[in-house]
Amino acid sequence: MGHNMADVVRLRSRPCVSGQKYIERRRQEEQDRRKDILAAITIQTWLRGLRVRAYMRYLHDAATTIQRHWRGFFQRKSFHVLLRNALHTRNMEFYNCKAFNIQKIWRGYYVRKYVHNYYARKIYLETLMVANQITRIQLKEIVGSKACEWDRRFRESDEQRMDRLACRTHYLVSTRQIPGIYNSPFLKEPMDMERRLIEARPRINAERFLISARNSTRDWTEMSYQKPCSIPHIRAKKPQGPFLEQSQIWRHRLKPLEPTLRVATSFTSAEEAALEQKREEWRTRVIDDAFLPFANHRKNKKYEPLLQTSCAFGSIDYGTHHFRDTDTTKNISKKPFKTITRTIPLFEKFGKMYC
Amino acid sequence: MTQRQLLQVLEEYLKGRMHFVQTMSELASRGQNMKMLKNANVMALLQPLMLDVDPSVQQIATQALGRLVGHSEEMAKELVQGEVLPQIVNSLPKHNNYYKKAATLVLRSVAKHSATLAKAVVDCGTLDSLMICLDEFDPGVKESAIWVLCHVARHNEDLAQAVVDAGAVPFLVLSMQEPEIALRRVAVSALSDISKHSMELAHIVAETGTIAILAQMILNPDTKLKRQVFSVLSQIGKHSVDLAELVVEAEVFPTVFICLQDPDEVVRKNVAILVCEIAKHTSELSQLIVNAGALPALVDFIGENEGSVRLPAVMALGYIAAHAETLATAVIMSLGIPQLTQVLSNEAEENYVRAATAWSLGQIGGHSSEHAVAVAGENVLPKLLQIYTSPDSSDDFQNKAKNALKNILQKCVHLPALEPLLRDSPQNILKHVVIQYSKFKHQLSPARQVLHSHTRPKTSSLWVANVLELSRFISLFLILNAVC
C-alpha cells in the first residue's frame, strides 16, 4: 500500500487536486490495482516459465549431447565385435552351403557307386548273359569230346562183359548135330554171341590173376600238378631321393574304400528292417486270428457292428440299384444340372498381358 | 597106431576142415543161403575154426564168417557177444596178408550194420591194429583196412572222432594219391564219411591239403571215384562259410559243371548237391558260382534230368536267388523260370521236389515287382494256388506253396496275373490280392471292369464282413468307392 499520512498531507496541500476527482482517481487506481497485480503476476509467471523452460531445454540439450557422445563412443567400440560376429555368421552360412553341396554330391556318388550302381548292375547282367552263352558252348564242346570217350569205354566194358559171359557159357556153342540157341535155323546167319562162344578160350589161373590185377588198374592218367613258376620282375631304375616306397604308395592308392558302419548303413535301413520283419511275420504267420485270452472268453467276443452303422454314408435307401445310385426320374429336365459356369474370357487375361 | 596112420588121420581131418570151410565160404557169398546156414547154426562151428592151427583153414574160416555176418545183423550181434572180436583184433598184426584181409572183412561186416555194433568193434581196440595194417605195402590190405574205417565212421560223430583220433587222416590222404583206383575210391569215401558229421571233423580233413588233391581228381575217368570225390567236397563245403570258401578257392568251379552231364546219375546228383551246399552260405559265394557260369549249367541240368536228381539243382537256384536281387534277376534272365514251372506242373514228380520248386519260385519272385511279374507271367500263381488248396498235398508242400504265394503276391502289381486268383482263392490269400488291387484305385477302368464282374455275385454283406477285419475292410471299401 505505501500510502501513509505524510503522503496524504502532501497531496492535500497541492492546490490543483480536487477532492472528488482525487477520490475518483484513487478508487479507479484501487480497482486497477487488482488488475495490475493480476497482470503483473501473469507476466511474471510467464516470464518465470520461460526462464525455467529455457533452463530445462538447456539441461535437456546438455544431457542429450552427453548421451549422444557416449552412445556413439560405446557403439563404435562394440561395432567391431558386432561386425566380426556378423561376418562370422555370414561365413558359416556360406561354408554350410558349400558343405551341404559337398555332402549332397558325395552322398549321390556313394549311393550310386557303392550302394546301388545301376549301370554296373546292367553291365554285369549283360556280360553274365554273354558269359553264360560262352559257357554253354564250351560245355557242349567238352562234353561232346568226353561223350565219345565215355561211349567208347561203355562199349568196351560191354564187350568185355559179353566175352566173359561167353567164357562162362561156352557149352552153349552149337555143334554139328545140335545147333545152339544162338544159331537158329530160321536166321540167315548165326547171332553175334555164337561167334564169341566159338572164340572163347578157357582161362588159366595165371590169366585169372592177371585179370583181377587189371581190374584194380593202375591209374597213370594223371600227371602231378605243377604250379607255373613266376617270372621275376624286371628291375627298373630305382627312383632318386628319399621318397616313400613304391609298394606303400600303391597300397595307399589302391586301398579300397572302407566306409564306416554309419556311412555304409543306408538311410532307410531301420525302415527296411522293420518292413522286412513285417513281411516275414506276415509270410510265416500260421494263425491269422488274434490270440484272445480264454479266462474271460465269453466276454472277449469282438462286437461286429453292422455295415450300415459303421460307415459314414449310412444305409442306402431302399430301392437303389447300386451304391451311389441317383434316381433321375424325379428330375425336372432330362439334361443334367450344370454346376459349372462358362468362363469369362476377360478374366483369363489377368496377369498375362501387359496392360 | 603107427605114426603114418596118425598122420593120415590128421590129414583127413585137415582135409575135412578145409572142405567144410571152403564150402561155407562159397555158400555164404550168396544171400539166398543165409536162412539155411543160420538154422544150421554154422557160426558156432566156424568160430573155433578161426583159431585153428592151420593158417589156410583160419583164413578161409574168417572169410566165411565175414561173409555170413555181412548179410545179417543178428549174426553180427551174436559174434560180438561171443567175444571173438578181441581175439581177431589182437591176432591181426601177427599174421600174413590173406589173414589180414579176411579179418578186416569180418570187422567191416560187423561194423556196417549199426552204430552200437561199430562201437563194439572200436571198443575192442580195432583202430590201433588197423593203423598197423595201413602201414603195409600191399594195396589190398590197405583197402580192406580203410574200408573198415569207412564203415565205422559212417554212423555217428563220436565214432568218426575216434577214427580221427587214432590218426587215420594222414594215412587216408596218402592213400588217396596211390596209383591203385580201388584204394583211392575207398580212401575218398572214408574221408567223406568222416567229414560229413561236424565242422571240426571237416576242418581236420580239409587242413591237410586234401582239397587241392581232390580238385585234381575231378576229371578222373573212373565213375565211382568221381562219385566219392564230389561227395567229399560237398560234405566239407556244407558246414561253414570258411570251408566252402576253401572248396571254391581250389578252383573246382568251372570244371565241375562238365560233370553235371556225366553219364552216371549218382555223379550228377553229387555235383548238384555240391553246388547247392556251396550256394547256400552267403551271397558272395553265390555270386562267385554264378560268375563261374553255374546258371546255364543248372538250368540245362533241370531240363534234362528227372526225379529226385533234380532236387539239389532246384534248391541251388532257390538259394542263389534268395541272397540278392541281382542274382534273382540273373536267374530270371537265364530262363530259369520256365524250367521250374515245368518241374512244378509235371505231375509225375515226387512231392518234395515240387515243394522245393515252389519254395525257389517264391524266393525268386519275392524281391521286387519286376521279379514278381516275371514269375507270375509263366502262369505260376494259379498252379501254386491249386497246390495250396488241393487236399492231397502234404502239409509241408502246402506251407511252402502258401509262403511262396504270399511272397510273390506282396510284390506283384500286374493286374492280369492277379485276376485268376480272385475267383477261387481262400480268404487269407484273397486278402492279399485285394490289397494289391487297392493300390490301383486310381486306375479306374481295368480295375472297375474286373471287380465289377467278380464281386457282383459276392457283394452280400455277410461275405464282406467275414472276409476282412475293419482295417482291411477300408481298402475294399475304397475299391468299391472307386469302382462305382
PDB file of N, CA, C and O in Angstrom, chain B residues 364-412:
ATOM      1  N   ILE B 364      12.530-116.362 -55.819  1.00  0.00           N
ATOM      2  CA  ILE B 364      12.859-115.545 -56.986  1.00  0.00           C
ATOM      3  C   ILE B 364      11.903-114.364 -57.071  1.00  0.00           C
ATOM      4  O   ILE B 364      12.294-113.234 -57.323  1.00  0.00           O
ATOM      5  N   GLY B 365      10.606-114.639 -56.854  1.00  0.00           N
ATOM      6  CA  GLY B 365       9.614-113.595 -57.102  1.00  0.00           C
ATOM      7  C   GLY B 365       9.476-112.585 -55.995  1.00  0.00           C
ATOM      8  O   GLY B 365       8.827-111.572 -56.166  1.00  0.00           O
ATOM      9  N   GLY B 366      10.116-112.830 -54.861  1.00  0.00           N
ATOM     10  CA  GLY B 366       9.834-112.007 -53.699  1.00  0.00           C
ATOM     11  C   GLY B 366      10.638-110.734 -53.601  1.00  0.00           C
ATOM     12  O   GLY B 366      10.515-109.995 -52.635  1.00  0.00           O
ATOM     13  N   HIS B 367      11.505-110.451 -54.572  1.00  0.00           N
ATOM     14  CA  HIS B 367      12.407-109.319 -54.377  1.00  0.00           C
ATOM     15  C   HIS B 367      11.797-107.993 -54.762  1.00  0.00           C
ATOM     16  O   HIS B 367      11.927-107.017 -54.041  1.00  0.00           O
ATOM     17  N   SER B 368      11.165-107.924 -55.908  1.00  0.00           N
ATOM     18  CA  SER B 368      10.611-106.641 -56.319  1.00  0.00           C
ATOM     19  C   SER B 368       9.501-106.922 -57.303  1.00  0.00           C
ATOM     20  O   SER B 368       9.238-108.058 -57.672  1.00  0.00           O
ATOM     21  N   SER B 369       8.865-105.830 -57.751  1.00  0.00           N
ATOM     22  CA  SER B 369       7.686-106.056 -58.590  1.00  0.00           C
ATOM     23  C   SER B 369       8.056-106.656 -59.941  1.00  0.00           C
ATOM     24  O   SER B 369       7.296-107.435 -60.502  1.00  0.00           O
ATOM     25  N   GLU B 370       9.259-106.304 -60.445  1.00  0.00           N
ATOM     26  CA  GLU B 370       9.616-106.887 -61.747  1.00  0.00           C
ATOM     27  C   GLU B 370       9.809-108.383 -61.654  1.00  0.00           C
ATOM     28  O   GLU B 370       9.432-109.145 -62.549  1.00  0.00           O
ATOM     29  N   HIS B 371      10.436-108.793 -60.541  1.00  0.00           N
ATOM     30  CA  HIS B 371      10.619-110.230 -60.356  1.00  0.00           C
ATOM     31  C   HIS B 371       9.275-110.910 -60.237  1.00  0.00           C
ATOM     32  O   HIS B 371       9.050-111.983 -60.817  1.00  0.00           O
ATOM     33  N   ALA B 372       8.376-110.297 -59.474  1.00  0.00           N
ATOM     34  CA  ALA B 372       7.065-110.923 -59.275  1.00  0.00           C
ATOM     35  C   ALA B 372       6.331-111.031 -60.602  1.00  0.00           C
ATOM     36  O   ALA B 372       5.677-112.047 -60.879  1.00  0.00           O
ATOM     37  N   VAL B 373       6.471-109.987 -61.436  1.00  0.00           N
ATOM     38  CA  VAL B 373       5.813-110.028 -62.741  1.00  0.00           C
ATOM     39  C   VAL B 373       6.396-111.138 -63.605  1.00  0.00           C
ATOM     40  O   VAL B 373       5.665-111.885 -64.264  1.00  0.00           O
ATOM     41  N   ALA B 374       7.736-111.264 -63.559  1.00  0.00           N
ATOM     42  CA  ALA B 374       8.376-112.299 -64.369  1.00  0.00           C
ATOM     43  C   ALA B 374       7.912-113.680 -63.938  1.00  0.00           C
ATOM     44  O   ALA B 374       7.645-114.550 -64.766  1.00  0.00           O
ATOM     45  N   VAL B 375       7.799-113.888 -62.623  1.00  0.00           N
ATOM     46  CA  VAL B 375       7.370-115.201 -62.143  1.00  0.00           C
ATOM     47  C   VAL B 375       5.900-115.426 -62.476  1.00  0.00           C
ATOM     48  O   VAL B 375       5.501-116.503 -62.919  1.00  0.00           O
ATOM     49  N   ALA B 376       5.099-114.366 -62.281  1.00  0.00           N
ATOM     50  CA  ALA B 376       3.663-114.540 -62.497  1.00  0.00           C
ATOM     51  C   ALA B 376       3.347-114.731 -63.967  1.00  0.00           C
ATOM     52  O   ALA B 376       2.311-115.309 -64.308  1.00  0.00           O
ATOM     53  N   GLY B 377       4.253-114.247 -64.855  1.00  0.00           N
ATOM     54  CA  GLY B 377       3.969-114.335 -66.272  1.00  0.00           C
ATOM     55  C   GLY B 377       3.915-115.741 -66.796  1.00  0.00           C
ATOM     56  O   GLY B 377       3.315-116.012 -67.825  1.00  0.00           O
ATOM     57  N   GLU B 378       4.539-116.678 -66.089  1.00  0.00           N
ATOM     58  CA  GLU B 378       4.540-118.049 -66.580  1.00  0.00           C
ATOM     59  C   GLU B 378       3.344-118.821 -66.061  1.00  0.00           C
ATOM     60  O   GLU B 378       3.353-120.046 -66.013  1.00  0.00           O
ATOM     61  N   ASN B 379       2.323-118.131 -65.610  1.00  0.00           N
ATOM     62  CA  ASN B 379       1.115-118.797 -65.135  1.00  0.00           C
ATOM     63  C   ASN B 379       1.378-119.651 -63.905  1.00  0.00           C
ATOM     64  O   ASN B 379       0.779-120.704 -63.702  1.00  0.00           O
ATOM     65  N   VAL B 380       2.293-119.169 -63.080  1.00  0.00           N
ATOM     66  CA  VAL B 380       2.701-119.943 -61.911  1.00  0.00           C
ATOM     67  C   VAL B 380       1.709-119.810 -60.771  1.00  0.00           C
ATOM     68  O   VAL B 380       1.450-120.765 -60.040  1.00  0.00           O
ATOM     69  N   LEU B 381       1.130-118.602 -60.654  1.00  0.00           N
ATOM     70  CA  LEU B 381       0.300-118.333 -59.469  1.00  0.00           C
ATOM     71  C   LEU B 381      -0.927-119.245 -59.361  1.00  0.00           C
ATOM     72  O   LEU B 381      -1.207-119.766 -58.274  1.00  0.00           O
ATOM     73  N   PRO B 382      -1.656-119.467 -60.463  1.00  0.00           N
ATOM     74  CA  PRO B 382      -2.778-120.400 -60.313  1.00  0.00           C
ATOM     75  C   PRO B 382      -2.333-121.795 -59.912  1.00  0.00           C
ATOM     76  O   PRO B 382      -3.011-122.485 -59.143  1.00  0.00           O
ATOM     77  N   LYS B 383      -1.146-122.215 -60.417  1.00  0.00           N
ATOM     78  CA  LYS B 383      -0.676-123.561 -60.058  1.00  0.00           C
ATOM     79  C   LYS B 383      -0.391-123.637 -58.570  1.00  0.00           C
ATOM     80  O   LYS B 383      -0.749-124.616 -57.906  1.00  0.00           O
ATOM     81  N   LEU B 384       0.265-122.589 -58.053  1.00  0.00           N
ATOM     82  CA  LEU B 384       0.583-122.581 -56.623  1.00  0.00           C
ATOM     83  C   LEU B 384      -0.698-122.591 -55.802  1.00  0.00           C
ATOM     84  O   LEU B 384      -0.794-123.272 -54.774  1.00  0.00           O
ATOM     85  N   LEU B 385      -1.674-121.820 -56.287  1.00  0.00           N
ATOM     86  CA  LEU B 385      -2.954-121.771 -55.573  1.00  0.00           C
ATOM     87  C   LEU B 385      -3.600-123.138 -55.556  1.00  0.00           C
ATOM     88  O   LEU B 385      -4.134-123.590 -54.539  1.00  0.00           O
ATOM     89  N   GLN B 386      -3.525-123.808 -56.695  1.00  0.00           N
ATOM     90  CA  GLN B 386      -4.132-125.142 -56.807  1.00  0.00           C
ATOM     91  C   GLN B 386      -3.478-126.104 -55.819  1.00  0.00           C
ATOM     92  O   GLN B 386      -4.140-126.887 -55.160  1.00  0.00           O
ATOM     93  N   ILE B 387      -2.132-126.001 -55.733  1.00  0.00           N
ATOM     94  CA  ILE B 387      -1.422-126.870 -54.795  1.00  0.00           C
ATOM     95  C   ILE B 387      -1.856-126.559 -53.373  1.00  0.00           C
ATOM     96  O   ILE B 387      -2.074-127.459 -52.554  1.00  0.00           O
ATOM     97  N   TYR B 388      -2.006-125.263 -53.084  1.00  0.00           N
ATOM     98  CA  TYR B 388      -2.344-124.877 -51.718  1.00  0.00           C
ATOM     99  C   TYR B 388      -3.722-125.360 -51.330  1.00  0.00           C
ATOM    100  O   TYR B 388      -3.966-125.736 -50.199  1.00  0.00           O
ATOM    101  N   THR B 389      -4.638-125.318 -52.307  1.00  0.00           N
ATOM    102  CA  THR B 389      -5.998-125.659 -51.921  1.00  0.00           C
ATOM    103  C   THR B 389      -6.304-127.143 -52.078  1.00  0.00           C
ATOM    104  O   THR B 389      -7.296-127.617 -51.553  1.00  0.00           O
ATOM    105  N   SER B 390      -5.498-127.876 -52.825  1.00  0.00           N
ATOM    106  CA  SER B 390      -5.857-129.286 -53.041  1.00  0.00           C
ATOM    107  C   SER B 390      -5.636-130.074 -51.762  1.00  0.00           C
ATOM    108  O   SER B 390      -4.652-129.879 -51.060  1.00  0.00           O
ATOM    109  N   PRO B 391      -6.538-130.963 -51.428  1.00  0.00           N
ATOM    110  CA  PRO B 391      -6.453-131.644 -50.130  1.00  0.00           C
ATOM    111  C   PRO B 391      -5.379-132.712 -50.081  1.00  0.00           C
ATOM    112  O   PRO B 391      -4.961-133.118 -49.004  1.00  0.00           O
ATOM    113  N   ASP B 392      -4.907-133.197 -51.258  1.00  0.00           N
ATOM    114  CA  ASP B 392      -3.949-134.285 -51.162  1.00  0.00           C
ATOM    115  C   ASP B 392      -2.496-133.836 -51.263  1.00  0.00           C
ATOM    116  O   ASP B 392      -1.615-134.641 -51.479  1.00  0.00           O
ATOM    117  N   SER B 393      -2.237-132.538 -51.085  1.00  0.00           N
ATOM    118  CA  SER B 393      -0.811-132.184 -50.929  1.00  0.00           C
ATOM    119  C   SER B 393      -0.457-132.261 -49.452  1.00  0.00           C
ATOM    120  O   SER B 393      -1.276-131.949 -48.600  1.00  0.00           O
ATOM    121  N   SER B 394       0.786-132.635 -49.197  1.00  0.00           N
ATOM    122  CA  SER B 394       1.212-132.782 -47.796  1.00  0.00           C
ATOM    123  C   SER B 394       1.293-131.403 -47.140  1.00  0.00           C
ATOM    124  O   SER B 394       1.300-130.381 -47.810  1.00  0.00           O
ATOM    125  N   ASP B 395       1.378-131.420 -45.816  1.00  0.00           N
ATOM    126  CA  ASP B 395       1.418-130.161 -45.042  1.00  0.00           C
ATOM    127  C   ASP B 395       2.577-129.290 -45.445  1.00  0.00           C
ATOM    128  O   ASP B 395       2.455-128.083 -45.635  1.00  0.00           O
ATOM    129  N   ASP B 396       3.724-129.932 -45.574  1.00  0.00           N
ATOM    130  CA  ASP B 396       4.941-129.200 -45.909  1.00  0.00           C
ATOM    131  C   ASP B 396       4.809-128.529 -47.266  1.00  0.00           C
ATOM    132  O   ASP B 396       5.143-127.366 -47.474  1.00  0.00           O
ATOM    133  N   PHE B 397       4.255-129.271 -48.220  1.00  0.00           N
ATOM    134  CA  PHE B 397       4.058-128.765 -49.572  1.00  0.00           C
ATOM    135  C   PHE B 397       3.104-127.572 -49.537  1.00  0.00           C
ATOM    136  O   PHE B 397       3.360-126.526 -50.145  1.00  0.00           O
ATOM    137  N   GLN B 398       2.019-127.707 -48.781  1.00  0.00           N
ATOM    138  CA  GLN B 398       1.050-126.615 -48.720  1.00  0.00           C
ATOM    139  C   GLN B 398       1.664-125.373 -48.106  1.00  0.00           C
ATOM    140  O   GLN B 398       1.452-124.260 -48.582  1.00  0.00           O
ATOM    141  N   ASN B 399       2.421-125.605 -47.043  1.00  0.00           N
ATOM    142  CA  ASN B 399       3.080-124.478 -46.383  1.00  0.00           C
ATOM    143  C   ASN B 399       3.982-123.728 -47.335  1.00  0.00           C
ATOM    144  O   ASN B 399       3.961-122.501 -47.422  1.00  0.00           O
ATOM    145  N   LYS B 400       4.794-124.513 -48.069  1.00  0.00           N
ATOM    146  CA  LYS B 400       5.749-123.881 -48.972  1.00  0.00           C
ATOM    147  C   LYS B 400       5.009-123.128 -50.075  1.00  0.00           C
ATOM    148  O   LYS B 400       5.391-122.014 -50.456  1.00  0.00           O
ATOM    149  N   ALA B 401       3.926-123.743 -50.578  1.00  0.00           N
ATOM    150  CA  ALA B 401       3.168-123.069 -51.633  1.00  0.00           C
ATOM    151  C   ALA B 401       2.564-121.779 -51.102  1.00  0.00           C
ATOM    152  O   ALA B 401       2.577-120.742 -51.778  1.00  0.00           O
ATOM    153  N   LYS B 402       2.076-121.855 -49.859  1.00  0.00           N
ATOM    154  CA  LYS B 402       1.465-120.650 -49.278  1.00  0.00           C
ATOM    155  C   LYS B 402       2.478-119.541 -49.108  1.00  0.00           C
ATOM    156  O   LYS B 402       2.242-118.384 -49.444  1.00  0.00           O
ATOM    157  N   ASN B 403       3.661-119.895 -48.568  1.00  0.00           N
ATOM    158  CA  ASN B 403       4.693-118.881 -48.379  1.00  0.00           C
ATOM    159  C   ASN B 403       5.135-118.277 -49.696  1.00  0.00           C
ATOM    160  O   ASN B 403       5.335-117.064 -49.808  1.00  0.00           O
ATOM    161  N   ALA B 404       5.273-119.145 -50.689  1.00  0.00           N
ATOM    162  CA  ALA B 404       5.695-118.638 -51.996  1.00  0.00           C
ATOM    163  C   ALA B 404       4.645-117.679 -52.547  1.00  0.00           C
ATOM    164  O   ALA B 404       4.978-116.594 -53.049  1.00  0.00           O
ATOM    165  N   LEU B 405       3.372-118.075 -52.436  1.00  0.00           N
ATOM    166  CA  LEU B 405       2.290-117.216 -52.919  1.00  0.00           C
ATOM    167  C   LEU B 405       2.311-115.874 -52.206  1.00  0.00           C
ATOM    168  O   LEU B 405       2.209-114.821 -52.840  1.00  0.00           O
ATOM    169  N   LYS B 406       2.450-115.928 -50.883  1.00  0.00           N
ATOM    170  CA  LYS B 406       2.446-114.678 -50.117  1.00  0.00           C
ATOM    171  C   LYS B 406       3.580-113.775 -50.549  1.00  0.00           C
ATOM    172  O   LYS B 406       3.414-112.580 -50.751  1.00  0.00           O
ATOM    173  N   ASN B 407       4.764-114.379 -50.678  1.00  0.00           N
ATOM    174  CA  ASN B 407       5.937-113.619 -51.092  1.00  0.00           C
ATOM    175  C   ASN B 407       5.723-112.923 -52.417  1.00  0.00           C
ATOM    176  O   ASN B 407       5.995-111.736 -52.581  1.00  0.00           O
ATOM    177  N   ILE B 408       5.223-113.711 -53.388  1.00  0.00           N
ATOM    178  CA  ILE B 408       5.086-113.141 -54.717  1.00  0.00           C
ATOM    179  C   ILE B 408       3.968-112.102 -54.723  1.00  0.00           C
ATOM    180  O   ILE B 408       4.084-111.036 -55.336  1.00  0.00           O
ATOM    181  N   LEU B 409       2.879-112.420 -54.019  1.00  0.00           N
ATOM    182  CA  LEU B 409       1.734-111.502 -54.051  1.00  0.00           C
ATOM    183  C   LEU B 409       2.057-110.165 -53.423  1.00  0.00           C
ATOM    184  O   LEU B 409       1.540-109.139 -53.840  1.00  0.00           O
ATOM    185  N   GLN B 410       2.923-110.176 -52.396  1.00  0.00           N
ATOM    186  CA  GLN B 410       3.231-108.913 -51.756  1.00  0.00           C
ATOM    187  C   GLN B 410       3.860-107.928 -52.713  1.00  0.00           C
ATOM    188  O   GLN B 410       3.809-106.737 -52.504  1.00  0.00           O
ATOM    189  N   LYS B 411       4.501-108.458 -53.769  1.00  0.00           N
ATOM    190  CA  LYS B 411       5.199-107.552 -54.671  1.00  0.00           C
ATOM    191  C   LYS B 411       4.558-107.473 -56.045  1.00  0.00           C
ATOM    192  O   LYS B 411       5.001-106.718 -56.884  1.00  0.00           O
ATOM    193  N   CYS B 412       3.503-108.274 -56.269  1.00  0.00           N
ATOM    194  CA  CYS B 412       3.007-108.353 -57.639  1.00  0.00           C
ATOM    195  C   CYS B 412       2.025-107.230 -57.899  1.00  0.00           C
ATOM    196  O   CYS B 412       1.039-107.089 -57.177  1.00  0.00           O
TER     197      CYS B 412
END
